[in-house]
Coordinates of C-alpha atoms in Angstrom, one line a residue:
D1 CA 87.7 94.7 108.8
F2 CA 91.7 94.9 109.7
V3 CA 93.8 97.7 110.2
A4 CA 97.6 98.0 109.8
L5 CA 99.7 100.5 111.2
R6 CA 103.0 101.5 110.0
R7 CA 105.2 104.4 110.9
G8 CA 108.5 105.0 112.2
N9 CA 110.1 104.7 116.2
G10 CA 108.2 107.3 118.4
S11 CA 105.6 108.1 116.2
G12 CA 102.7 106.9 118.5
K13 CA 101.6 103.4 117.3
S14 CA 101.8 102.0 120.5
L15 CA 100.2 104.8 122.1
L16 CA 97.2 104.5 119.7
V17 CA 96.9 100.8 120.0
R18 CA 96.9 101.1 124.1
T19 CA 94.2 103.8 124.0
L20 CA 92.1 101.7 121.0
A21 CA 92.5 98.7 123.3
G22 CA 90.7 100.5 126.4
L23 CA 94.3 99.9 128.4
R24 CA 94.7 103.9 128.8
A25 CA 92.3 106.6 128.6
A26 CA 92.4 109.0 125.6
A27 CA 93.8 112.6 126.5
G28 CA 91.2 114.0 124.6
G29 CA 88.1 113.4 122.4
R30 CA 86.4 109.9 122.6
V31 CA 87.2 106.3 121.3
S32 CA 83.9 104.4 119.8
L33 CA 83.8 101.0 118.5
H34 CA 80.7 100.3 116.1
G35 CA 79.2 103.7 117.3
V36 CA 79.5 103.2 121.0
E37 CA 81.9 104.5 123.2
I38 CA 84.2 102.4 124.7
A39 CA 84.3 104.0 127.9
T40 CA 80.5 103.1 128.5
L41 CA 80.9 99.4 127.9
S42 CA 81.5 96.9 130.6
R43 CA 85.1 95.0 130.6
R44 CA 83.0 91.6 129.1
E45 CA 81.3 93.5 126.6
F46 CA 84.1 95.4 125.3
A47 CA 86.4 92.0 125.1
R48 CA 83.3 90.4 123.0
R49 CA 84.0 93.3 120.4
L50 CA 87.3 93.8 120.2
G51 CA 90.3 91.1 118.9
F52 CA 93.8 92.0 119.6
L53 CA 97.2 90.1 118.3
P54 CA 100.2 91.0 120.6
Q55 CA 103.3 92.3 118.6
H56 CA 105.6 89.8 120.4
P57 CA 104.9 86.1 119.2
Q58 CA 106.2 84.9 122.9
S59 CA 103.0 86.7 124.1
M60 CA 100.5 84.5 122.4
P61 CA 99.6 81.0 123.1
Q62 CA 100.8 78.1 121.7
G63 CA 99.6 77.6 118.1
S64 CA 99.0 79.7 114.8
V65 CA 97.6 83.1 114.6
G66 CA 94.6 81.6 112.6
E67 CA 94.1 79.2 115.6
S68 CA 94.5 82.3 117.9
V69 CA 91.7 84.3 116.0

């Protein structure tokens, strides 16, 4: 599955992505991945379940997006 986020500046897209990626704690509620709360997963298990491509291409290793995925 793929998800795309499109909104204006300051609408919270980056905050949402950082929260979903486990880089910051949710201010309220909980974040689940395939029915499992991410707070209960080890970093290794979490990394196995989630794929993330950064917004800035210079952050990615050399090669195409397809090769990185």
